[in-house]
Amino acid sequence: MRILHTSDWHIGRTFHGHSTLEALRGVLDELIGQVREHEVDVVIVAGDVFDSATPAASCYTLLSDTLRGIADTGARVVVTSGNHDSAARLGFQAGLLRDGIHVLTDPDAVGAPLTIDDAHGPVHFYGIPYLEPALLRHKWAGVRTQAAVLGRAMDLVRSDLAARGGRSVAIAHCFAAGVEPTPHLERDIQQGGLDVVPLATFAGVDYTALGHIHGRQTLAEGVRYAGAPLHYSFGEGAKPRGSWLVDLDAHGLAEVQWLDLPVPRRLVTLRGPFADILADEALAGNEDAWVCVEYTDALPEADPLRRLQQRFPFCARVVHAPAAVRSGERRSYVERVRAARSDRELVEAFLLHVRDGQGATEREGEILDDLLDERVRQEAMA
């Protein structure tokens, strides 16, 4: 069986205020061509199909067009929900889709596989939607972290697989141990601290298709992230875009190879004095790229973005980054906020600012965790 592992389409996401919908449509059209060219049997989309829980109508159109295009090649499609998706909305659409397109969003169905046969027998696909611990504690006692809920889910998978036998593929959306995230890009799927899922959690299946991290990564031969098909941050500029082509033989995982996808517009970061960046002829080759400028002048420039866009029409970000920084300077409130990776850390940054360096007490931290969990519950029920 030949499987194409992709993830994190983030349909509807903007890039510094610019729509990415048409660029993504072109890239996904190329992906459909690869499915046909390589005679793929099953396409996996491992979560974060949409960028928002309430996507615009045009986002649904792109998703439907892409899924139909994949199905027209003869491949089956298995889609799971990520932390950006509304599992309820994505799951509702499942009933409207044609045969061969499977959208798995129900936590109660974890451990019950979608089974697809090939010449060597059955392959069991265990789709694990993004699991929010705050919503599962009444079902799975004691789970408070992503590591705990993924561990429980994979226990269900292994138990079912032991009874069925055969080859297997797990699909999950999480932050697994050993990955390198893009700073300030992937939304942390936790409350109160970095919640890493141990690699050993995914033992016992032939291949694990992961989503959430936007860059291609191999954690083990059979545990991989495919990353996003489009660049959504300048921090990703050097990371390739594409999918994993996974072959299973009669005994399990046989081969994995990378298929590149085209980059509609490359990303570059230019650093140096403002006047040099405007005048340096050696930078002419970047005038059709998405450009981030970090200018190192001691003082900020007036209206820098408009002036840079006169030379670089696709300049999307400007950062004043003075070359000389005073030593021993304490981080400002703005810097703390920018560095925050979760809602809890945002609150902590505020407390440190207004309390002159004193953060939350242990009891205050417990109250904050409970309040943030309750907000997650309310948003999920909306």
Coordinates of C-alpha atoms in Angstrom, one line a residue:
M1 CA 0.0 0.0 0.0
R2 CA 1.3 3.5 -0.9
I3 CA 0.4 6.3 1.5
L4 CA 0.9 10.1 1.1
H5 CA 1.3 11.8 4.5
T6 CA 0.5 15.5 4.6
S7 CA -0.8 17.9 7.3
D8 CA -1.3 21.4 8.5
W9 CA -2.9 22.9 5.4
H10 CA -4.2 25.8 7.5
I11 CA -6.8 26.8 4.8
G12 CA -7.7 30.5 5.4
R13 CA -4.4 31.6 7.1
T14 CA -3.0 34.9 6.2
F15 CA 0.7 35.8 5.7
H16 CA 1.3 39.2 7.3
G17 CA -2.1 40.4 6.2
H18 CA -2.0 38.8 2.7
S19 CA -4.4 36.0 1.7
T20 CA -2.7 32.7 1.0
L21 CA -5.8 31.0 -0.5
E22 CA -4.8 31.0 -4.1
A23 CA -1.2 30.1 -3.4
L24 CA -2.4 27.2 -1.4
R25 CA -4.8 26.1 -4.1
G26 CA -1.9 26.0 -6.6
V27 CA 0.2 23.9 -4.2
L28 CA -2.6 21.5 -3.4
D29 CA -3.2 21.1 -7.1
E30 CA 0.4 20.0 -7.4
L31 CA -0.2 17.5 -4.5
I32 CA -3.1 16.0 -6.4
G33 CA -0.8 15.6 -9.4
Q34 CA 1.7 13.7 -7.2
V35 CA -1.0 11.4 -5.9
R36 CA -1.9 10.5 -9.5
E37 CA 1.7 10.3 -10.7
H38 CA 2.9 8.0 -7.8
E39 CA -0.3 5.9 -7.8
V40 CA -1.0 6.7 -4.1
D41 CA -3.6 4.5 -2.4
V42 CA -4.4 6.6 0.7
V43 CA -3.8 10.2 1.4
I44 CA -3.5 11.2 5.1
V45 CA -4.1 14.8 6.3
A46 CA -3.0 14.9 9.9
G47 CA -4.9 17.8 11.4
D48 CA -5.2 21.6 11.1
V49 CA -7.1 21.4 7.9
F50 CA -8.4 24.9 8.5
D51 CA -6.6 27.8 10.3
S52 CA -9.7 28.8 12.2
A53 CA -12.6 27.1 14.0
T54 CA -14.9 29.3 11.9
P55 CA -13.5 29.3 8.3
A56 CA -15.0 31.4 5.6
A57 CA -17.0 29.9 2.8
S58 CA -14.1 30.1 0.3
C59 CA -12.1 27.9 2.7
Y60 CA -14.7 25.1 2.5
T61 CA -14.7 25.5 -1.3
L62 CA -11.0 24.9 -1.5
L63 CA -11.1 21.9 0.9
S64 CA -14.0 20.3 -1.1
D65 CA -12.3 20.9 -4.4
T66 CA -9.0 19.4 -3.1
L67 CA -10.6 16.3 -1.6
R68 CA -12.6 15.7 -4.7
G69 CA -9.5 16.1 -6.8
I70 CA -7.7 13.5 -4.7
A71 CA -10.6 11.1 -4.8
D72 CA -10.8 11.4 -8.6
T73 CA -7.3 9.8 -8.8
G74 CA -8.7 6.7 -7.1
A75 CA -7.0 7.3 -3.8
R76 CA -8.8 7.2 -0.4
V77 CA -8.5 10.2 1.9
V78 CA -8.2 10.1 5.7
V79 CA -8.6 13.5 7.5
T80 CA -8.3 14.1 11.2
S81 CA -8.9 17.4 13.1
G82 CA -6.2 19.5 14.7
N83 CA -6.1 22.1 17.4
H84 CA -7.0 24.9 15.0
D85 CA -10.0 23.0 13.6
S86 CA -13.5 22.8 15.0
A87 CA -13.9 19.1 15.2
A88 CA -17.7 19.5 15.2
R89 CA -17.8 21.6 12.0
L90 CA -15.2 19.4 10.3
G91 CA -17.0 16.3 11.4
F92 CA -20.4 17.6 10.2
Q93 CA -19.0 18.0 6.7
A94 CA -17.9 14.4 6.7
G95 CA -21.5 13.3 6.1
L96 CA -21.7 15.5 3.0
L97 CA -18.6 14.1 1.3
R98 CA -18.4 11.3 -1.3
D99 CA -17.4 7.7 -0.7
G100 CA -13.7 7.2 -0.1
I101 CA -13.2 10.4 1.9
H102 CA -13.1 9.8 5.6
V103 CA -13.1 12.6 8.2
L104 CA -12.3 11.4 11.7
T105 CA -13.1 13.8 14.5
D106 CA -14.8 11.8 17.2
P107 CA -12.8 11.1 20.4
D108 CA -15.2 8.3 21.3
A109 CA -14.1 6.5 18.1
V110 CA -10.4 6.4 19.1
G111 CA -9.3 2.8 18.9
A112 CA -11.8 1.8 16.2
P113 CA -9.9 1.8 12.9
L114 CA -10.7 2.5 9.3
T115 CA -9.6 -0.6 7.6
I116 CA -8.5 -0.6 4.0
D117 CA -7.3 -3.8 2.2
D118 CA -4.5 -4.2 -0.3
A119 CA -3.0 -7.3 -2.0
H120 CA -1.4 -8.4 1.3
G121 CA -4.5 -8.0 3.5
P122 CA -5.9 -5.3 5.8
V123 CA -4.2 -2.0 6.9
H124 CA -5.8 -0.4 10.0
F125 CA -5.8 3.4 10.1
Y126 CA -6.3 4.7 13.6
G127 CA -7.2 8.4 13.3
I128 CA -6.7 10.3 16.6
P129 CA -8.3 13.8 16.4
Y130 CA -6.8 16.5 18.5
L131 CA -7.7 15.6 22.1
E132 CA -8.2 18.4 24.6
P133 CA -7.5 17.1 28.1
A134 CA -10.0 19.5 29.7
L135 CA -12.8 18.0 27.7
L136 CA -11.9 14.3 28.3
R137 CA -11.4 14.2 32.1
H138 CA -14.9 13.1 32.7
K139 CA -14.3 10.1 30.4
W140 CA -10.7 9.3 31.1
A141 CA -10.0 9.9 34.8
G142 CA -6.7 11.5 35.6
V143 CA -5.7 12.9 32.2
R144 CA -4.5 16.5 32.5
T145 CA -1.9 16.7 29.7
Q146 CA -1.4 16.0 26.1
A147 CA 1.0 13.3 27.0
A148 CA -1.6 11.6 29.1
V149 CA -4.5 11.7 26.6
L150 CA -2.2 10.6 23.7
G151 CA -0.9 7.8 25.9
R152 CA -4.5 6.7 26.7
A153 CA -5.5 6.9 23.0
M154 CA -2.5 4.8 21.9
D155 CA -3.3 2.2 24.6
L156 CA -6.7 1.8 23.0
V157 CA -5.1 1.5 19.6
R158 CA -2.6 -1.2 20.7
S159 CA -5.4 -3.1 22.5
D160 CA -7.6 -3.1 19.4
L161 CA -4.7 -4.0 17.1
A162 CA -3.6 -6.9 19.3
A163 CA -7.1 -8.4 18.7
R164 CA -7.2 -7.7 15.0
G165 CA -3.7 -8.3 13.9
G166 CA -2.3 -6.9 10.6
R167 CA -0.5 -3.7 9.6
S168 CA -1.3 -0.4 11.1
V169 CA -1.0 3.4 10.8
A170 CA -1.7 5.9 13.6
I171 CA -2.5 9.6 12.8
A172 CA -2.1 12.2 15.6
H173 CA -1.8 15.9 16.1
C174 CA 0.6 16.9 18.9
F175 CA 4.0 18.2 20.0
A176 CA 6.2 15.1 20.2
A177 CA 9.5 14.8 21.9
G178 CA 12.5 15.7 19.8
V179 CA 10.9 18.1 17.4
E180 CA 12.1 21.6 16.5
P181 CA 9.2 24.1 16.4
T182 CA 9.3 27.3 14.5
P183 CA 9.4 30.1 17.1
H184 CA 6.0 31.9 17.5
L185 CA 4.3 29.9 14.8
E186 CA 2.8 26.6 16.0
R187 CA 0.2 27.4 18.6
D188 CA 1.0 25.5 21.8
I189 CA -1.5 22.8 22.5
Q190 CA -1.3 22.9 26.3
Q191 CA -2.1 25.1 29.3
G192 CA 0.6 26.2 31.7
G193 CA 3.8 24.8 30.2
L194 CA 5.3 22.9 27.4
D195 CA 3.4 19.6 27.1
V196 CA 5.6 17.1 25.2
V197 CA 4.4 13.7 24.1
P198 CA 7.1 11.0 24.5
L199 CA 8.2 9.3 21.4
A200 CA 7.6 5.9 23.0
T201 CA 3.9 6.8 23.1
F202 CA 3.6 5.8 19.4
A203 CA 5.2 2.3 19.7
G204 CA 3.4 -0.7 18.3
V205 CA 2.2 0.6 14.9
D206 CA 4.0 0.4 11.5
Y207 CA 3.8 4.1 10.8
T208 CA 2.7 7.2 12.7
A209 CA 1.7 10.3 10.7
L210 CA 2.0 13.4 12.9
G211 CA 0.7 16.9 12.4
H212 CA 1.2 20.2 14.2
I213 CA 4.8 21.1 13.5
H214 CA 5.2 23.0 10.3
G215 CA 8.6 21.7 9.3
R216 CA 9.5 18.2 7.9
Q217 CA 11.0 16.1 10.7
T218 CA 11.9 12.5 11.3
L219 CA 11.7 11.4 14.9
A220 CA 12.1 7.7 14.1
E221 CA 11.9 5.7 10.8
G222 CA 8.2 5.2 11.3
V223 CA 7.3 8.4 13.2
R224 CA 7.4 11.6 11.1
Y225 CA 6.0 15.1 10.6
A226 CA 5.3 16.2 7.1
G227 CA 4.9 19.9 7.9
A228 CA 2.8 22.4 6.2
P229 CA 2.5 22.6 2.4
L230 CA 3.0 26.4 2.3
H231 CA 5.3 28.7 4.2
Y232 CA 3.4 30.6 6.8
S233 CA 6.3 32.4 8.6
F234 CA 9.7 33.8 7.8
G235 CA 11.1 31.4 10.4
E236 CA 10.2 28.6 8.0
G237 CA 11.8 30.1 5.0
A238 CA 14.7 27.6 4.7
K239 CA 12.5 24.5 5.4
P240 CA 11.3 22.5 2.4
R241 CA 7.6 22.0 1.7
G242 CA 6.2 18.6 0.7
S243 CA 4.9 15.3 1.8
W244 CA 6.1 11.8 2.8
L245 CA 5.5 9.0 0.4
V246 CA 5.1 5.9 2.6
D247 CA 5.2 2.3 1.3
L248 CA 3.9 -0.7 3.3
D249 CA 4.7 -4.2 2.2
A250 CA 3.3 -7.5 3.5
H251 CA 5.4 -7.2 6.7
G252 CA 4.9 -3.5 7.5
L253 CA 6.9 -0.3 6.8
A254 CA 9.0 -0.8 3.6
E255 CA 10.2 2.6 2.4
V256 CA 9.6 6.3 3.0
Q257 CA 10.7 9.1 0.6
W258 CA 10.2 12.8 0.5
L259 CA 8.2 14.5 -2.3
D260 CA 8.9 18.2 -2.7
L261 CA 6.1 20.7 -3.4
P262 CA 6.7 24.0 -5.2
V263 CA 7.1 27.2 -3.3
P264 CA 4.9 29.9 -4.9
R265 CA 7.1 32.8 -3.6
R266 CA 10.3 32.2 -1.7
L267 CA 11.0 33.9 1.7
V268 CA 14.1 35.9 2.6
T269 CA 15.3 37.9 5.6
L270 CA 17.6 40.8 4.9
R271 CA 19.6 42.3 7.8
G272 CA 21.8 45.4 7.8
P273 CA 21.7 49.2 7.8
F274 CA 18.5 50.6 6.3
A275 CA 20.2 52.7 3.6
D276 CA 22.3 49.8 2.5
I277 CA 19.3 47.5 2.1
L278 CA 17.6 50.1 0.0
A279 CA 20.6 50.7 -2.2
D280 CA 22.6 47.5 -2.5
E281 CA 22.4 46.2 -6.1
A282 CA 23.4 42.7 -4.8
L283 CA 19.9 42.4 -3.3
A284 CA 18.1 42.8 -6.6
G285 CA 17.4 39.1 -6.9
N286 CA 15.1 39.4 -3.9
E287 CA 12.7 41.9 -5.4
D288 CA 10.1 39.2 -6.3
A289 CA 10.4 37.4 -2.9
W290 CA 8.5 37.8 0.3
V291 CA 10.9 40.0 2.3
C292 CA 11.5 40.5 6.0
V293 CA 13.9 43.4 6.8
E294 CA 15.8 43.6 10.1
Y295 CA 17.6 47.0 10.0
T296 CA 20.4 47.6 12.4
D297 CA 20.5 51.4 12.6
A298 CA 20.7 52.8 16.1
L299 CA 17.5 54.9 15.6
P300 CA 14.2 53.8 14.1
E301 CA 13.4 55.0 10.5
A302 CA 10.2 56.9 9.6
D303 CA 7.7 54.9 7.6
P304 CA 10.1 52.1 6.9
L305 CA 7.6 49.6 5.4
R306 CA 6.3 51.9 2.7
R307 CA 9.9 52.9 1.7
L308 CA 11.1 49.3 1.5
Q309 CA 8.1 48.3 -0.6
Q310 CA 9.1 50.8 -3.2
R311 CA 12.1 48.5 -3.9
F312 CA 10.7 45.2 -2.6
P313 CA 7.0 45.1 -3.5
F314 CA 6.5 42.0 -1.3
C315 CA 8.2 43.3 1.8
A316 CA 5.8 42.0 4.5
R317 CA 7.7 42.6 7.8
V318 CA 10.1 45.2 9.1
V319 CA 12.0 44.9 12.4
H320 CA 14.1 47.5 14.1
A321 CA 17.0 45.5 15.4
P322 CA 19.8 47.8 16.6
A323 CA 23.2 46.2 16.3
A324 CA 24.2 47.5 19.8
V325 CA 22.1 46.5 22.8
R326 CA 22.8 47.7 26.3
S327 CA 24.2 44.8 28.4
G328 CA 22.3 43.8 31.5
E329 CA 19.1 45.3 30.2
R330 CA 16.0 43.6 31.6
R331 CA 13.4 42.3 29.1
S332 CA 10.6 44.8 28.5
Y333 CA 6.9 43.9 28.9
V334 CA 6.6 43.8 25.1
E335 CA 9.5 41.4 24.8
R336 CA 7.9 39.1 27.4
V337 CA 4.6 39.1 25.6
R338 CA 6.2 38.3 22.3
A339 CA 8.1 35.4 23.9
A340 CA 5.0 33.9 25.5
R341 CA 4.0 30.5 24.1
S342 CA 0.7 30.1 25.8
D343 CA -2.2 32.0 27.5
R344 CA -0.7 31.1 30.9
E345 CA 2.6 32.6 29.9
L346 CA 0.8 35.8 28.7
V347 CA -0.8 36.2 32.1
E348 CA 2.6 35.5 33.8
A349 CA 4.2 38.2 31.7
F350 CA 1.5 40.7 32.8
L351 CA 2.0 39.8 36.5
L352 CA 5.8 40.2 36.2
H353 CA 5.3 43.6 34.7
V354 CA 2.8 45.0 37.2
R355 CA 4.3 43.3 40.2
D356 CA 7.9 44.4 39.5
G357 CA 9.2 40.9 38.7
Q358 CA 6.9 38.8 41.0
G359 CA 4.9 36.2 39.1
A360 CA 1.9 34.0 40.1
T361 CA 2.0 32.2 43.5
E362 CA 1.4 28.4 43.5
R363 CA -2.2 28.9 44.5
E364 CA -2.7 31.6 41.9
G365 CA -1.3 29.3 39.3
E366 CA -3.8 26.6 40.2
I367 CA -6.6 29.1 39.8
L368 CA -5.3 30.3 36.5
D369 CA -5.1 26.7 35.2
D370 CA -8.7 26.0 36.2
L371 CA -9.9 29.3 34.6
L372 CA -8.1 28.6 31.3
D373 CA -9.4 25.0 31.2
E374 CA -12.9 26.4 31.7
R375 CA -12.5 28.8 28.8
V376 CA -11.4 25.9 26.6
R377 CA -14.5 24.0 27.6
Q378 CA -16.8 27.0 26.8
E379 CA -15.1 27.6 23.5
A380 CA -15.5 24.0 22.5
M381 CA -19.2 24.1 23.3
A382 CA -19.9 27.3 21.4

